[in-house]
Coordinates of N, CA and C in Angstrom, one line a residue:
X1 N -7.7 0.8 16.4 CA -7.3 -0.3 17.7 C -5.5 -0.2 16.9
X2 N -4.5 -0.2 17.8 CA -3.4 -1.3 17.6 C -3.0 -2.0 18.7
X3 N -1.7 -2.9 18.4 CA -1.6 -4.3 19.0 C -0.3 -4.2 19.2
X4 N 0.2 -4.6 20.8 CA 1.3 -5.0 20.7 C 1.3 -6.6 20.4
X5 N 2.5 -7.2 19.7 CA 2.3 -8.3 19.4 C 4.0 -8.9 20.1
X6 N 3.9 -10.1 20.3 CA 5.3 -10.6 20.3 C 5.4 -12.2 19.2
X7 N 6.5 -12.2 18.8 CA 6.1 -13.4 18.1 C 7.7 -14.3 18.2
X8 N 7.8 -15.4 18.5 CA 8.6 -16.2 18.5 C 9.2 -17.3 17.5
X9 N 10.5 -16.9 17.4 CA 11.4 -18.2 16.3 C 11.1 -19.7 16.8
X10 N 10.4 -20.3 15.5 CA 10.0 -21.7 16.4 C 11.0 -22.4 16.5
X11 N 12.1 -22.8 15.5 CA 13.8 -23.2 15.7 C 14.6 -23.0 16.7
X12 N 15.1 -21.2 17.2 CA 15.6 -20.9 18.1 C 15.2 -20.9 19.5
X13 N 13.5 -20.4 19.2 CA 12.9 -20.0 20.9 C 13.0 -18.4 21.4
X14 N 13.5 -17.9 20.2 CA 14.0 -16.2 20.1 C 12.8 -15.4 20.0
X15 N 12.5 -14.2 20.9 CA 11.2 -13.5 20.6 C 11.5 -12.6 19.7
X16 N 10.3 -11.7 19.4 CA 10.9 -10.6 19.2 C 9.2 -9.0 18.8
X17 N 9.6 -8.5 19.7 CA 8.2 -7.9 20.0 C 7.8 -6.4 19.6
X18 N 6.7 -6.1 18.8 CA 6.6 -4.9 18.0 C 4.8 -4.5 18.1
X19 N 4.7 -3.5 17.4 CA 3.2 -3.1 17.2 C 2.9 -2.6 16.3
X20 N 1.6 -2.7 16.2 CA 1.1 -2.8 14.6 C -1.0 -2.4 14.6
X21 N -1.4 -1.5 13.5 CA -2.8 -1.9 14.1 C -3.1 -3.5 12.7
X22 N -2.6 -4.4 12.5 CA -2.7 -5.3 11.8 C -1.6 -6.6 12.2
X23 N -1.6 -7.6 13.5 CA -0.4 -8.3 13.7 C -0.4 -9.4 12.5
X24 N -1.8 -9.9 12.3 CA -1.6 -10.6 11.4 C -0.6 -10.7 10.3
X25 N -1.0 -9.0 9.4 CA -0.3 -9.1 8.3 C 1.4 -8.8 8.3
X26 N 1.5 -8.6 9.5 CA 2.8 -8.4 9.8 C 3.4 -9.2 10.4
X27 N 2.8 -11.0 10.9 CA 3.6 -11.6 10.9 C 3.6 -12.6 9.7
X28 N 3.1 -12.6 8.8 CA 2.7 -12.9 7.4 C 4.3 -12.1 7.0
X29 N 4.4 -10.6 7.1 CA 5.5 -9.8 6.3 C 7.3 -10.4 7.3
X30 N 6.9 -10.5 8.4 CA 8.3 -10.9 8.9 C 8.5 -12.6 8.3
X31 N 7.6 -13.1 8.1 CA 7.9 -14.4 7.5 C 8.2 -14.9 6.1
X32 N 8.2 -13.5 5.2 CA 8.5 -13.1 4.1 C 9.7 -12.6 4.1
X33 N 10.3 -12.0 5.0 CA 11.7 -11.8 5.0 C 11.7 -10.6 4.8
X34 N 10.4 -8.9 5.4 CA 10.2 -8.2 5.4 C 10.9 -6.7 6.1
X35 N 11.4 -7.6 7.4 CA 12.2 -6.7 8.5 C 13.3 -7.4 8.4
X36 N 14.2 -6.5 8.9 CA 16.0 -6.9 8.7 C 16.1 -8.0 10.2
X37 N 15.6 -7.2 11.2 CA 15.8 -7.8 12.7 C 14.9 -9.1 12.1
X38 N 14.0 -9.7 11.7 CA 13.4 -10.8 11.6 C 13.7 -11.7 10.7
X39 N 14.2 -11.0 9.3 CA 14.2 -12.5 8.7 C 15.6 -13.4 8.2
X40 N 16.7 -13.4 9.2 CA 17.4 -14.6 9.1 C 17.0 -15.6 10.5
X41 N 15.8 -15.4 10.8 CA 15.5 -16.1 12.3 C 13.7 -16.9 11.9
X42 N 13.7 -17.0 10.6 CA 12.3 -17.4 10.1 C 12.3 -18.9 10.3
X43 N 11.3 -19.2 10.6 CA 9.7 -18.8 10.5 C 9.1 -18.2 12.4
X44 N 8.4 -17.7 11.9 CA 8.1 -17.1 13.2 C 6.4 -17.0 13.1
X45 N 6.0 -17.6 15.1 CA 5.2 -17.2 14.9 C 4.5 -16.6 16.3
X46 N 3.0 -16.2 15.9 CA 2.4 -15.2 16.7 C 1.9 -16.3 18.5
X47 N 2.6 -14.9 19.5 CA 2.2 -16.0 20.8 C 1.7 -15.4 21.4
X48 N 1.6 -13.6 21.3 CA 0.8 -12.9 22.2 C 0.5 -11.7 21.5
X49 N -0.7 -11.1 22.0 CA -1.3 -9.8 21.8 C -1.6 -9.2 22.9
X50 N -1.5 -8.0 22.6 CA -2.2 -7.2 23.8 C -2.8 -5.7 22.8
X51 N -4.0 -5.4 23.3 CA -4.8 -4.6 22.1 C -4.8 -3.5 23.0
X52 N -4.4 -2.2 22.6 CA -4.8 -0.6 23.2 C -5.3 0.2 22.0
X53 N -5.7 1.5 22.8 CA -6.5 1.8 22.0 C -6.1 3.5 20.8
X54 N -4.5 3.5 21.3 CA -3.8 4.5 20.2 C -2.7 4.0 19.9
X55 N -1.9 4.2 19.1 CA -0.4 4.1 18.3 C 0.2 4.5 19.6
X56 N 0.0 5.6 20.3 CA 1.0 5.8 21.4 C 1.2 4.9 22.4
X57 N -0.1 5.0 23.0 CA 0.2 3.4 24.3 C 0.6 2.5 23.4
X58 N 0.0 1.4 22.5 CA 0.8 0.8 22.1 C 2.4 0.5 22.1
X59 N 2.7 1.9 21.8 CA 4.4 1.8 21.3 C 5.2 2.0 22.9
X60 N 4.5 2.6 24.0 CA 4.8 2.5 25.0 C 4.8 1.5 25.6
X61 N 3.7 0.4 25.1 CA 3.9 -0.9 26.1 C 4.9 -1.8 25.8
X62 N 5.3 -1.6 24.2 CA 6.5 -2.4 23.2 C 7.3 -1.9 23.7
X63 N 7.6 -0.7 24.1 CA 9.0 -0.2 24.6 C 9.5 -0.3 25.8
X64 N 8.2 -0.4 26.6 CA 8.2 -0.9 28.0 C 8.7 -2.8 28.1
X65 N 8.4 -3.6 27.6 CA 8.6 -5.0 26.8 C 10.1 -5.1 26.8
X66 N 10.7 -4.7 25.6 CA 11.5 -4.3 25.1 C 12.6 -3.7 26.1
X67 N 12.6 -2.7 26.9 CA 13.4 -2.6 27.7 C 14.0 -3.1 28.7
X68 N 13.2 -4.0 29.3 CA 13.5 -5.1 30.2 C 14.5 -6.2 29.8
X69 N 14.6 -6.3 28.3 CA 15.4 -7.5 28.2 C 15.8 -8.3 28.9
X70 N 14.1 -9.2 29.1 CA 13.9 -10.4 30.2 C 13.1 -11.1 29.1
X71 N 14.3 -12.4 28.8 CA 13.0 -13.8 28.3 C 12.3 -14.4 29.6
X72 N 12.3 -14.2 30.5 CA 11.5 -14.2 31.6 C 10.5 -13.9 31.5
X73 N 10.7 -12.9 31.9 CA 9.5 -11.3 31.8 C 8.6 -11.9 30.2
X74 N 9.3 -12.3 29.5 CA 8.0 -12.5 28.2 C 7.8 -13.8 28.2
X75 N 8.4 -14.8 28.4 CA 7.6 -16.2 29.0 C 6.6 -15.9 29.9
X76 N 6.9 -15.1 30.8 CA 6.0 -14.9 31.9 C 4.9 -14.7 31.3
X77 N 4.7 -13.6 30.8 CA 3.5 -12.4 29.4 C 2.9 -13.7 28.8
X78 N 3.4 -14.9 27.7 CA 2.7 -15.3 26.6 C 2.3 -16.7 27.9
X79 N 2.6 -16.9 29.0 CA 2.6 -18.3 29.5 C 0.6 -17.6 30.1

Protein backbone atom coordinates (compact mmCIF):
# COMPACT_ATOMS: atom_id res chain seq x y z
CA UNK A 1 0.00 0.00 0.00
CA UNK A 2 1.09 3.54 -0.76
CA UNK A 3 -0.32 6.70 0.73
CA UNK A 4 -0.75 10.25 -0.46
CA UNK A 5 -0.31 12.57 2.49
CA UNK A 6 -0.78 16.25 3.15
CA UNK A 7 1.27 18.07 5.73
CA UNK A 8 0.48 21.50 7.07
CA UNK A 9 3.03 23.93 8.44
CA UNK A 10 1.85 24.85 11.91
CA UNK A 11 2.99 28.53 12.05
CA UNK A 12 2.15 29.56 8.46
CA UNK A 13 -0.61 27.17 7.37
CA UNK A 14 1.34 26.21 4.21
CA UNK A 15 0.64 22.75 2.74
CA UNK A 16 2.94 20.05 1.38
CA UNK A 17 1.68 17.05 -0.61
CA UNK A 18 3.69 13.84 -0.92
CA UNK A 19 3.38 10.09 -1.40
CA UNK A 20 5.10 7.20 0.37
CA UNK A 21 4.60 3.76 1.85
CA UNK A 22 5.12 5.15 5.40
CA UNK A 23 3.71 8.66 5.98
CA UNK A 24 4.51 8.68 9.71
CA UNK A 25 8.19 8.04 8.96
CA UNK A 26 8.19 10.84 6.40
CA UNK A 27 6.47 13.24 8.79
CA UNK A 28 9.37 12.61 11.17
CA UNK A 29 11.87 13.16 8.37
CA UNK A 30 10.20 16.37 7.19
CA UNK A 31 10.30 17.72 10.74
CA UNK A 32 13.96 16.68 11.04
CA UNK A 33 14.88 18.67 7.93
CA UNK A 34 15.55 15.79 5.50
CA UNK A 35 13.63 17.41 2.63
CA UNK A 36 14.81 20.65 1.04
CA UNK A 37 11.26 21.67 0.19
CA UNK A 38 10.04 21.46 3.81
CA UNK A 39 13.21 22.15 5.77
CA UNK A 40 12.57 25.88 6.19
CA UNK A 41 8.93 25.52 7.28
CA UNK A 42 9.17 23.29 10.31
CA UNK A 43 7.24 22.05 12.27
CA UNK A 44 4.76 20.12 10.11
CA UNK A 45 1.67 18.17 11.10
CA UNK A 46 -0.06 15.38 9.18
CA UNK A 47 -3.56 16.54 8.21
CA UNK A 48 -4.70 14.08 5.50
CA UNK A 49 -3.93 10.55 4.21
CA UNK A 50 -5.36 8.63 1.24
CA UNK A 51 -4.45 4.97 0.60
CA UNK A 52 -3.70 3.52 -2.86
CA UNK A 53 -2.87 -0.03 -3.96
CA UNK A 54 0.40 0.85 -5.70
CA UNK A 55 3.03 3.53 -6.09
CA UNK A 56 1.84 4.57 -9.53
CA UNK A 57 -1.71 5.28 -8.35
CA UNK A 58 -0.46 7.25 -5.37
CA UNK A 59 1.91 9.29 -7.53
CA UNK A 60 -0.89 10.13 -9.98
CA UNK A 61 -3.08 11.36 -7.13
CA UNK A 62 -0.22 13.40 -5.65
CA UNK A 63 0.36 14.94 -9.08
CA UNK A 64 -3.36 15.71 -9.45
CA UNK A 65 -3.51 17.51 -6.10
CA UNK A 66 -0.32 19.48 -6.78
CA UNK A 67 -1.37 20.36 -10.33
CA UNK A 68 -4.44 22.19 -9.09
CA UNK A 69 -2.29 24.57 -7.01
CA UNK A 70 -5.36 25.43 -5.00
CA UNK A 71 -5.30 26.05 -1.28
CA UNK A 72 -9.12 25.95 -1.29
CA UNK A 73 -9.09 22.48 -2.90
CA UNK A 74 -6.68 21.15 -0.26
CA UNK A 75 -8.67 22.72 2.56
CA UNK A 76 -11.83 21.04 1.19
CA UNK A 77 -9.98 17.68 1.08
CA UNK A 78 -8.91 17.85 4.71
CA UNK A 79 -12.23 19.19 6.00
